[in-house]
């Protein structure tokens, strides 16, 4: 099994086949561990009425097939009671490529929380010997960005779990890192932030008070950016239909739609879906 830097986990050439769902198993290298039950139920209802629009990508395993791309669709299909799933079957690939493919797919579609992302980076480093620079190149981020995410693994398990469950943001977690040498104070601020619904700036200043550092000034923005719920809903709908990240920018009555793709195969697939009546 090859395991070189030249291996391209995103290559998904092949014809679509209908695969029995009971012969499909999850990717053991899938970095995404938390799947929102409500969103899975919503996707299951969509699959019941419209079917699966984008095929899964599988590789053969000793007793069937293993998911490379599309675990969320697979889980929702189980809920929906489907017996067969459309899929593209790839040849055998290395364990590292399985992790890279799952990681890149989730990052490109913004499906990973910061802790899952950090754990995936850590596995690439510890199990496969990749440097932070190599990881950054693989996922299209800067090395400092990768290093900052990895630092979140220094947080206690309880705080990491809160990030995974969306009880606090990556920014809240990062604000607690200066207290990593004083776990008691760190947990005290963590519990306070949950009870008080504190902002990231509130937490930063609470930490600076504990460390006897000058407080950061609160700067009132003249125009606070509030995402438009209607635009967000449209982006989510298009992302689900096209299977890739879609951004809408609106200026008055006009605007533009940006559809991202990450391979020629994905571009062709998007064009086919856009052409469907």
PDB file of C-alpha atoms in Angstrom:
ATOM      1  CA  UNK A   1       0.000   0.000   0.000  1.00  0.00           C
ATOM      2  CA  UNK A   2       1.581   3.288  -0.977  1.00  0.00           C
ATOM      3  CA  UNK A   3       1.861   6.105   1.510  1.00  0.00           C
ATOM      4  CA  UNK A   4       3.682   8.876  -0.302  1.00  0.00           C
ATOM      5  CA  UNK A   5       3.154  12.620  -0.358  1.00  0.00           C
ATOM      6  CA  UNK A   6       2.161  12.284  -4.034  1.00  0.00           C
ATOM      7  CA  UNK A   7      -0.946  10.254  -3.217  1.00  0.00           C
ATOM      8  CA  UNK A   8      -4.036  12.292  -4.060  1.00  0.00           C
ATOM      9  CA  UNK A   9      -6.925  11.341  -1.779  1.00  0.00           C
ATOM     10  CA  UNK A  10      -9.341  13.653  -3.570  1.00  0.00           C
ATOM     11  CA  UNK A  11      -9.289  11.725  -6.864  1.00  0.00           C
ATOM     12  CA  UNK A  12     -12.754  10.198  -7.148  1.00  0.00           C
ATOM     13  CA  UNK A  13     -12.938   9.015 -10.751  1.00  0.00           C
ATOM     14  CA  UNK A  14     -15.281   6.102 -11.412  1.00  0.00           C
ATOM     15  CA  UNK A  15     -18.854   5.155 -12.221  1.00  0.00           C
ATOM     16  CA  UNK A  16     -21.711   5.284  -9.736  1.00  0.00           C
ATOM     17  CA  UNK A  17     -22.847   1.910  -8.359  1.00  0.00           C
ATOM     18  CA  UNK A  18     -25.708   0.966  -6.038  1.00  0.00           C
ATOM     19  CA  UNK A  19     -24.182  -0.634  -2.930  1.00  0.00           C
ATOM     20  CA  UNK A  20     -26.157  -2.500  -0.205  1.00  0.00           C
ATOM     21  CA  UNK A  21     -26.080  -0.307   2.893  1.00  0.00           C
ATOM     22  CA  UNK A  22     -25.391  -3.286   5.168  1.00  0.00           C
ATOM     23  CA  UNK A  23     -22.078  -3.852   3.366  1.00  0.00           C
ATOM     24  CA  UNK A  24     -20.895  -0.298   4.104  1.00  0.00           C
ATOM     25  CA  UNK A  25     -18.980   0.648   7.250  1.00  0.00           C
ATOM     26  CA  UNK A  26     -17.637   3.931   8.624  1.00  0.00           C
ATOM     27  CA  UNK A  27     -14.092   5.157   8.039  1.00  0.00           C
ATOM     28  CA  UNK A  28     -12.101   4.443  11.246  1.00  0.00           C
ATOM     29  CA  UNK A  29      -9.992   7.503  10.393  1.00  0.00           C
ATOM     30  CA  UNK A  30     -13.016   9.825  10.177  1.00  0.00           C
ATOM     31  CA  UNK A  31     -12.053  12.891  12.267  1.00  0.00           C
ATOM     32  CA  UNK A  32     -15.651  14.014  12.695  1.00  0.00           C
ATOM     33  CA  UNK A  33     -17.130  12.384  15.802  1.00  0.00           C
ATOM     34  CA  UNK A  34     -20.089  14.638  16.622  1.00  0.00           C
ATOM     35  CA  UNK A  35     -23.117  14.517  14.311  1.00  0.00           C
ATOM     36  CA  UNK A  36     -26.011  16.773  15.332  1.00  0.00           C
ATOM     37  CA  UNK A  37     -29.017  14.413  15.806  1.00  0.00           C
ATOM     38  CA  UNK A  38     -31.544  17.058  14.719  1.00  0.00           C
ATOM     39  CA  UNK A  39     -29.652  17.861  11.516  1.00  0.00           C
ATOM     40  CA  UNK A  40     -29.287  14.141  10.780  1.00  0.00           C
ATOM     41  CA  UNK A  41     -33.051  13.739  11.183  1.00  0.00           C
ATOM     42  CA  UNK A  42     -33.652  16.681   8.818  1.00  0.00           C
ATOM     43  CA  UNK A  43     -31.278  15.193   6.239  1.00  0.00           C
ATOM     44  CA  UNK A  44     -32.997  11.802   6.609  1.00  0.00           C
ATOM     45  CA  UNK A  45     -36.354  13.428   5.772  1.00  0.00           C
ATOM     46  CA  UNK A  46     -34.787  15.117   2.737  1.00  0.00           C
ATOM     47  CA  UNK A  47     -33.320  11.790   1.587  1.00  0.00           C
ATOM     48  CA  UNK A  48     -36.710  10.093   1.970  1.00  0.00           C
ATOM     49  CA  UNK A  49     -38.341  12.633  -0.340  1.00  0.00           C
ATOM     50  CA  UNK A  50     -35.516  13.390  -2.804  1.00  0.00           C
ATOM     51  CA  UNK A  51     -33.029  10.531  -2.475  1.00  0.00           C
ATOM     52  CA  UNK A  52     -29.257  11.002  -2.270  1.00  0.00           C
ATOM     53  CA  UNK A  53     -28.122  13.670  -4.726  1.00  0.00           C
ATOM     54  CA  UNK A  54     -24.347  13.236  -4.342  1.00  0.00           C
ATOM     55  CA  UNK A  55     -22.884   9.677  -4.334  1.00  0.00           C
ATOM     56  CA  UNK A  56     -20.717   8.484  -1.472  1.00  0.00           C
ATOM     57  CA  UNK A  57     -17.073   7.626  -2.142  1.00  0.00           C
ATOM     58  CA  UNK A  58     -16.058   4.178  -0.873  1.00  0.00           C
ATOM     59  CA  UNK A  59     -13.047   1.894  -0.866  1.00  0.00           C
ATOM     60  CA  UNK A  60     -13.124  -1.880  -0.591  1.00  0.00           C
ATOM     61  CA  UNK A  61     -12.502  -3.481   2.807  1.00  0.00           C
ATOM     62  CA  UNK A  62     -12.047  -7.096   3.883  1.00  0.00           C
ATOM     63  CA  UNK A  63     -15.781  -7.591   4.433  1.00  0.00           C
ATOM     64  CA  UNK A  64     -17.395  -4.991   2.189  1.00  0.00           C
ATOM     65  CA  UNK A  65     -16.852  -1.272   1.696  1.00  0.00           C
ATOM     66  CA  UNK A  66     -15.493   1.561   3.824  1.00  0.00           C
ATOM     67  CA  UNK A  67     -16.606   5.191   3.590  1.00  0.00           C
ATOM     68  CA  UNK A  68     -14.090   7.744   2.360  1.00  0.00           C
ATOM     69  CA  UNK A  69     -16.525  10.602   1.709  1.00  0.00           C
ATOM     70  CA  UNK A  70     -20.154  10.897   2.822  1.00  0.00           C
ATOM     71  CA  UNK A  71     -20.493   9.515   6.348  1.00  0.00           C
ATOM     72  CA  UNK A  72     -23.214  12.035   7.245  1.00  0.00           C
ATOM     73  CA  UNK A  73     -25.264  10.922   4.220  1.00  0.00           C
ATOM     74  CA  UNK A  74     -24.689   7.285   5.243  1.00  0.00           C
ATOM     75  CA  UNK A  75     -25.888   7.898   8.819  1.00  0.00           C
ATOM     76  CA  UNK A  76     -28.952   9.798   7.613  1.00  0.00           C
ATOM     77  CA  UNK A  77     -29.716   7.009   5.117  1.00  0.00           C
ATOM     78  CA  UNK A  78     -29.730   4.485   7.964  1.00  0.00           C
ATOM     79  CA  UNK A  79     -32.307   6.664   9.738  1.00  0.00           C
ATOM     80  CA  UNK A  80     -34.298   6.957   6.493  1.00  0.00           C
ATOM     81  CA  UNK A  81     -34.314   3.171   6.087  1.00  0.00           C
ATOM     82  CA  UNK A  82     -32.562   3.013   2.701  1.00  0.00           C
ATOM     83  CA  UNK A  83     -31.318  -0.415   1.562  1.00  0.00           C
ATOM     84  CA  UNK A  84     -28.948   0.696  -1.221  1.00  0.00           C
ATOM     85  CA  UNK A  85     -26.762   3.807  -1.608  1.00  0.00           C
ATOM     86  CA  UNK A  86     -25.254   5.354  -4.766  1.00  0.00           C
ATOM     87  CA  UNK A  87     -21.474   5.305  -4.509  1.00  0.00           C
ATOM     88  CA  UNK A  88     -18.212   5.592  -6.407  1.00  0.00           C
ATOM     89  CA  UNK A  89     -15.836   2.775  -5.422  1.00  0.00           C
ATOM     90  CA  UNK A  90     -12.131   3.567  -5.390  1.00  0.00           C
ATOM     91  CA  UNK A  91      -9.219   1.173  -5.268  1.00  0.00           C
ATOM     92  CA  UNK A  92      -7.280   0.412  -2.115  1.00  0.00           C
ATOM     93  CA  UNK A  93      -5.651   3.439  -0.484  1.00  0.00           C
ATOM     94  CA  UNK A  94      -3.376   3.910   2.518  1.00  0.00           C
ATOM     95  CA  UNK A  95      -4.562   4.629   6.052  1.00  0.00           C
ATOM     96  CA  UNK A  96      -2.939   8.050   5.880  1.00  0.00           C
ATOM     97  CA  UNK A  97      -4.823   8.873   2.687  1.00  0.00           C
ATOM     98  CA  UNK A  98      -8.088   7.826   4.380  1.00  0.00           C
ATOM     99  CA  UNK A  99      -7.447  10.302   7.179  1.00  0.00           C
ATOM    100  CA  UNK A 100      -6.333  13.038   4.780  1.00  0.00           C
ATOM    101  CA  UNK A 101      -9.379  12.607   2.552  1.00  0.00           C
ATOM    102  CA  UNK A 102     -11.853  12.673   5.448  1.00  0.00           C
ATOM    103  CA  UNK A 103     -10.052  15.630   7.037  1.00  0.00           C
ATOM    104  CA  UNK A 104      -9.865  17.693   3.861  1.00  0.00           C
ATOM    105  CA  UNK A 105     -13.512  16.999   2.965  1.00  0.00           C
ATOM    106  CA  UNK A 106     -14.724  18.106   6.395  1.00  0.00           C
ATOM    107  CA  UNK A 107     -12.537  21.222   6.497  1.00  0.00           C
ATOM    108  CA  UNK A 108     -13.557  22.294   2.988  1.00  0.00           C
ATOM    109  CA  UNK A 109     -17.215  21.919   3.937  1.00  0.00           C
ATOM    110  CA  UNK A 110     -16.682  23.483   7.374  1.00  0.00           C
ATOM    111  CA  UNK A 111     -18.111  20.401   9.117  1.00  0.00           C
ATOM    112  CA  UNK A 112     -15.435  19.894  11.787  1.00  0.00           C
ATOM    113  CA  UNK A 113     -15.360  21.629  15.132  1.00  0.00           C
ATOM    114  CA  UNK A 114     -11.968  22.918  16.264  1.00  0.00           C
ATOM    115  CA  UNK A 115     -11.210  19.979  18.596  1.00  0.00           C
ATOM    116  CA  UNK A 116     -11.956  17.351  15.940  1.00  0.00           C
ATOM    117  CA  UNK A 117      -9.763  19.315  13.532  1.00  0.00           C
ATOM    118  CA  UNK A 118      -6.947  19.479  16.102  1.00  0.00           C
ATOM    119  CA  UNK A 119      -7.160  15.740  16.812  1.00  0.00           C
ATOM    120  CA  UNK A 120      -6.961  14.967  13.101  1.00  0.00           C
ATOM    121  CA  UNK A 121      -3.860  17.168  12.750  1.00  0.00           C
ATOM    122  CA  UNK A 122      -2.370  15.412  15.766  1.00  0.00           C
ATOM    123  CA  UNK A 123      -2.955  11.983  14.187  1.00  0.00           C
ATOM    124  CA  UNK A 124      -1.305  13.097  10.953  1.00  0.00           C
ATOM    125  CA  UNK A 125       1.703  14.232  12.975  1.00  0.00           C
ATOM    126  CA  UNK A 126       1.969  11.346  15.449  1.00  0.00           C
ATOM    127  CA  UNK A 127       0.888   8.357  13.334  1.00  0.00           C
ATOM    128  CA  UNK A 128       2.229   9.412   9.951  1.00  0.00           C
ATOM    129  CA  UNK A 129       5.098  11.756  10.836  1.00  0.00           C
ATOM    130  CA  UNK A 130       3.848  14.877   9.048  1.00  0.00           C
ATOM    131  CA  UNK A 131       5.233  18.235  10.147  1.00  0.00           C
ATOM    132  CA  UNK A 132       2.969  21.209  10.830  1.00  0.00           C
ATOM    133  CA  UNK A 133       4.192  22.711   7.554  1.00  0.00           C
ATOM    134  CA  UNK A 134       3.188  19.565   5.631  1.00  0.00           C
ATOM    135  CA  UNK A 135      -0.206  19.430   7.352  1.00  0.00           C
ATOM    136  CA  UNK A 136      -0.810  23.104   6.537  1.00  0.00           C
ATOM    137  CA  UNK A 137      -0.040  22.443   2.865  1.00  0.00           C
ATOM    138  CA  UNK A 138      -2.412  19.454   2.787  1.00  0.00           C
ATOM    139  CA  UNK A 139      -5.384  21.399   4.179  1.00  0.00           C
ATOM    140  CA  UNK A 140      -4.690  24.764   2.564  1.00  0.00           C
ATOM    141  CA  UNK A 141      -3.963  26.688   5.769  1.00  0.00           C
ATOM    142  CA  UNK A 142      -0.951  28.532   7.169  1.00  0.00           C
ATOM    143  CA  UNK A 143       1.419  26.776   9.580  1.00  0.00           C
ATOM    144  CA  UNK A 144       0.567  29.220  12.434  1.00  0.00           C
ATOM    145  CA  UNK A 145      -3.150  28.456  11.906  1.00  0.00           C
ATOM    146  CA  UNK A 146      -2.451  24.725  12.271  1.00  0.00           C
ATOM    147  CA  UNK A 147      -0.279  25.357  15.355  1.00  0.00           C
ATOM    148  CA  UNK A 148      -3.018  27.467  16.982  1.00  0.00           C
ATOM    149  CA  UNK A 149      -5.632  24.756  16.465  1.00  0.00           C
ATOM    150  CA  UNK A 150      -3.289  22.085  17.867  1.00  0.00           C
ATOM    151  CA  UNK A 151      -2.834  24.139  21.053  1.00  0.00           C
ATOM    152  CA  UNK A 152      -6.493  23.512  21.893  1.00  0.00           C
ATOM    153  CA  UNK A 153      -5.540  19.920  22.741  1.00  0.00           C
ATOM    154  CA  UNK A 154      -3.803  21.340  25.830  1.00  0.00           C
ATOM    155  CA  UNK A 155      -7.245  22.135  27.275  1.00  0.00           C
ATOM    156  CA  UNK A 156      -8.773  19.708  29.820  1.00  0.00           C
ATOM    157  CA  UNK A 157     -11.098  17.029  28.445  1.00  0.00           C
ATOM    158  CA  UNK A 158     -14.196  18.734  29.888  1.00  0.00           C
ATOM    159  CA  UNK A 159     -13.458  21.986  28.053  1.00  0.00           C
ATOM    160  CA  UNK A 160     -12.644  20.128  24.826  1.00  0.00           C
ATOM    161  CA  UNK A 161     -15.978  18.325  25.093  1.00  0.00           C
ATOM    162  CA  UNK A 162     -17.785  21.673  25.491  1.00  0.00           C
ATOM    163  CA  UNK A 163     -16.226  22.889  22.217  1.00  0.00           C
ATOM    164  CA  UNK A 164     -17.237  19.650  20.461  1.00  0.00           C
ATOM    165  CA  UNK A 165     -20.824  20.023  21.709  1.00  0.00           C
ATOM    166  CA  UNK A 166     -20.926  23.703  20.636  1.00  0.00           C
ATOM    167  CA  UNK A 167     -21.387  24.918  24.208  1.00  0.00           C
ATOM    168  CA  UNK A 168     -18.528  27.344  23.613  1.00  0.00           C
ATOM    169  CA  UNK A 169     -16.558  28.517  20.601  1.00  0.00           C
ATOM    170  CA  UNK A 170     -12.991  27.924  19.520  1.00  0.00           C
ATOM    171  CA  UNK A 171     -12.316  31.544  20.545  1.00  0.00           C
ATOM    172  CA  UNK A 172     -13.516  30.850  24.098  1.00  0.00           C
ATOM    173  CA  UNK A 173     -11.269  27.799  24.282  1.00  0.00           C
ATOM    174  CA  UNK A 174      -8.259  29.720  23.014  1.00  0.00           C
ATOM    175  CA  UNK A 175      -8.912  32.481  25.569  1.00  0.00           C
ATOM    176  CA  UNK A 176      -8.477  29.870  28.346  1.00  0.00           C
ATOM    177  CA  UNK A 177      -5.086  28.627  27.124  1.00  0.00           C
ATOM    178  CA  UNK A 178      -2.982  31.163  29.115  1.00  0.00           C
ATOM    179  CA  UNK A 179      -4.233  29.412  32.287  1.00  0.00           C
ATOM    180  CA  UNK A 180      -3.039  25.942  31.210  1.00  0.00           C
ATOM    181  CA  UNK A 181      -0.520  25.879  34.091  1.00  0.00           C
ATOM    182  CA  UNK A 182      -3.276  26.567  36.641  1.00  0.00           C
ATOM    183  CA  UNK A 183      -6.007  24.008  35.975  1.00  0.00           C
ATOM    184  CA  UNK A 184      -8.047  25.046  39.011  1.00  0.00           C
ATOM    185  CA  UNK A 185      -8.320  28.659  37.823  1.00  0.00           C
ATOM    186  CA  UNK A 186      -8.885  27.499  34.255  1.00  0.00           C
ATOM    187  CA  UNK A 187     -11.873  25.370  35.270  1.00  0.00           C
ATOM    188  CA  UNK A 188     -13.155  28.179  37.497  1.00  0.00           C
ATOM    189  CA  UNK A 189     -13.206  30.595  34.527  1.00  0.00           C
ATOM    190  CA  UNK A 190     -14.697  27.882  32.301  1.00  0.00           C
ATOM    191  CA  UNK A 191     -17.617  27.289  34.685  1.00  0.00           C
ATOM    192  CA  UNK A 192     -18.121  31.040  35.102  1.00  0.00           C
ATOM    193  CA  UNK A 193     -18.232  31.593  31.336  1.00  0.00           C
ATOM    194  CA  UNK A 194     -20.896  28.916  30.871  1.00  0.00           C
ATOM    195  CA  UNK A 195     -23.061  30.326  33.659  1.00  0.00           C
ATOM    196  CA  UNK A 196     -22.643  33.964  32.613  1.00  0.00           C
ATOM    197  CA  UNK A 197     -22.810  33.454  28.839  1.00  0.00           C
ATOM    198  CA  UNK A 198     -19.554  35.415  28.625  1.00  0.00           C
ATOM    199  CA  UNK A 199     -18.141  36.712  25.343  1.00  0.00           C
ATOM    200  CA  UNK A 200     -14.617  35.854  24.207  1.00  0.00           C
ATOM    201  CA  UNK A 201     -13.470  39.365  25.195  1.00  0.00           C
ATOM    202  CA  UNK A 202     -15.032  38.892  28.660  1.00  0.00           C
ATOM    203  CA  UNK A 203     -13.042  35.678  29.097  1.00  0.00           C
ATOM    204  CA  UNK A 204      -9.822  37.257  27.821  1.00  0.00           C
ATOM    205  CA  UNK A 205     -10.140  40.080  30.357  1.00  0.00           C
ATOM    206  CA  UNK A 206     -11.042  37.690  33.189  1.00  0.00           C
ATOM    207  CA  UNK A 207      -7.883  35.700  32.397  1.00  0.00           C
ATOM    208  CA  UNK A 208      -5.783  38.874  32.194  1.00  0.00           C
ATOM    209  CA  UNK A 209      -7.088  39.951  35.612  1.00  0.00           C
ATOM    210  CA  UNK A 210      -6.020  36.606  37.079  1.00  0.00           C
ATOM    211  CA  UNK A 211      -2.556  36.966  35.510  1.00  0.00           C
ATOM    212  CA  UNK A 212      -2.317  40.652  36.541  1.00  0.00           C
ATOM    213  CA  UNK A 213      -2.073  41.875  32.953  1.00  0.00           C
ATOM    214  CA  UNK A 214      -3.634  45.057  31.497  1.00  0.00           C
ATOM    215  CA  UNK A 215      -7.180  44.562  30.280  1.00  0.00           C
ATOM    216  CA  UNK A 216      -8.003  44.752  26.580  1.00  0.00           C
ATOM    217  CA  UNK A 217     -10.234  47.736  25.761  1.00  0.00           C
ATOM    218  CA  UNK A 218     -13.766  47.100  24.562  1.00  0.00           C
ATOM    219  CA  UNK A 219     -14.092  48.640  21.109  1.00  0.00           C
ATOM    220  CA  UNK A 220     -17.645  49.324  20.025  1.00  0.00           C
ATOM    221  CA  UNK A 221     -18.071  48.644  16.351  1.00  0.00           C
ATOM    222  CA  UNK A 222     -19.959  51.331  14.451  1.00  0.00           C
ATOM    223  CA  UNK A 223     -21.585  48.620  12.352  1.00  0.00           C
ATOM    224  CA  UNK A 224     -21.849  45.211  13.952  1.00  0.00           C
ATOM    225  CA  UNK A 225     -21.946  42.438  11.391  1.00  0.00           C
ATOM    226  CA  UNK A 226     -24.977  40.227  11.849  1.00  0.00           C
ATOM    227  CA  UNK A 227     -25.308  37.359   9.375  1.00  0.00           C
ATOM    228  CA  UNK A 228     -28.592  37.458   7.478  1.00  0.00           C
ATOM    229  CA  UNK A 229     -30.582  34.342   8.526  1.00  0.00           C
ATOM    230  CA  UNK A 230     -32.198  34.130   5.082  1.00  0.00           C
ATOM    231  CA  UNK A 231     -28.808  34.232   3.333  1.00  0.00           C
ATOM    232  CA  UNK A 232     -27.434  31.616   5.746  1.00  0.00           C
ATOM    233  CA  UNK A 233     -30.404  29.333   5.055  1.00  0.00           C
ATOM    234  CA  UNK A 234     -29.922  29.720   1.295  1.00  0.00           C
ATOM    235  CA  UNK A 235     -26.209  28.913   1.646  1.00  0.00           C
ATOM    236  CA  UNK A 236     -27.012  25.786   3.670  1.00  0.00           C
ATOM    237  CA  UNK A 237     -29.630  24.659   1.134  1.00  0.00           C
ATOM    238  CA  UNK A 238     -27.274  25.161  -1.820  1.00  0.00           C
ATOM    239  CA  UNK A 239     -24.408  23.461   0.012  1.00  0.00           C
ATOM    240  CA  UNK A 240     -26.626  20.424   0.669  1.00  0.00           C
ATOM    241  CA  UNK A 241     -27.835  20.310  -2.952  1.00  0.00           C
ATOM    242  CA  UNK A 242     -24.419  20.806  -4.565  1.00  0.00           C
ATOM    243  CA  UNK A 243     -22.294  18.977  -2.003  1.00  0.00           C
ATOM    244  CA  UNK A 244     -19.773  21.798  -1.621  1.00  0.00           C
ATOM    245  CA  UNK A 245     -19.303  25.130   0.136  1.00  0.00           C
ATOM    246  CA  UNK A 246     -21.421  27.959  -1.286  1.00  0.00           C
ATOM    247  CA  UNK A 247     -21.197  31.613  -0.249  1.00  0.00           C
ATOM    248  CA  UNK A 248     -23.666  34.382  -1.051  1.00  0.00           C
ATOM    249  CA  UNK A 249     -22.654  38.038  -0.945  1.00  0.00           C
ATOM    250  CA  UNK A 250     -25.518  40.501  -1.175  1.00  0.00           C
ATOM    251  CA  UNK A 251     -25.185  44.232  -1.837  1.00  0.00           C
ATOM    252  CA  UNK A 252     -28.556  45.934  -1.919  1.00  0.00           C
ATOM    253  CA  UNK A 253     -30.675  44.162  -4.532  1.00  0.00           C
ATOM    254  CA  UNK A 254     -27.668  42.589  -6.295  1.00  0.00           C
ATOM    255  CA  UNK A 255     -24.907  40.226  -5.240  1.00  0.00           C
ATOM    256  CA  UNK A 256     -22.950  37.151  -6.243  1.00  0.00           C
ATOM    257  CA  UNK A 257     -22.869  33.415  -5.551  1.00  0.00           C
ATOM    258  CA  UNK A 258     -19.491  31.685  -5.049  1.00  0.00           C
ATOM    259  CA  UNK A 259     -19.427  27.902  -5.499  1.00  0.00           C
ATOM    260  CA  UNK A 260     -16.208  26.168  -4.483  1.00  0.00           C
ATOM    261  CA  UNK A 261     -14.806  22.967  -5.996  1.00  0.00           C
ATOM    262  CA  UNK A 262     -11.642  21.036  -5.227  1.00  0.00           C
ATOM    263  CA  UNK A 263     -11.106  18.757  -8.239  1.00  0.00           C
ATOM    264  CA  UNK A 264     -12.141  18.480 -11.884  1.00  0.00           C
ATOM    265  CA  UNK A 265     -14.433  15.572 -10.987  1.00  0.00           C
ATOM    266  CA  UNK A 266     -16.194  17.682  -8.373  1.00  0.00           C
ATOM    267  CA  UNK A 267     -16.590  20.541 -10.878  1.00  0.00           C
ATOM    268  CA  UNK A 268     -18.182  18.177 -13.411  1.00  0.00           C
ATOM    269  CA  UNK A 269     -20.471  16.796 -10.709  1.00  0.00           C
ATOM    270  CA  UNK A 270     -21.586  20.319  -9.714  1.00  0.00           C
ATOM    271  CA  UNK A 271     -22.279  21.236 -13.351  1.00  0.00           C
ATOM    272  CA  UNK A 272     -24.354  18.066 -13.795  1.00  0.00           C
ATOM    273  CA  UNK A 273     -26.433  18.910 -10.711  1.00  0.00           C
ATOM    274  CA  UNK A 274     -26.934  22.495 -11.865  1.00  0.00           C
ATOM    275  CA  UNK A 275     -28.109  21.170 -15.250  1.00  0.00           C
ATOM    276  CA  UNK A 276     -30.728  18.893 -13.718  1.00  0.00           C
ATOM    277  CA  UNK A 277     -34.309  20.116 -14.104  1.00  0.00           C
TER     278      UNK A 277
END
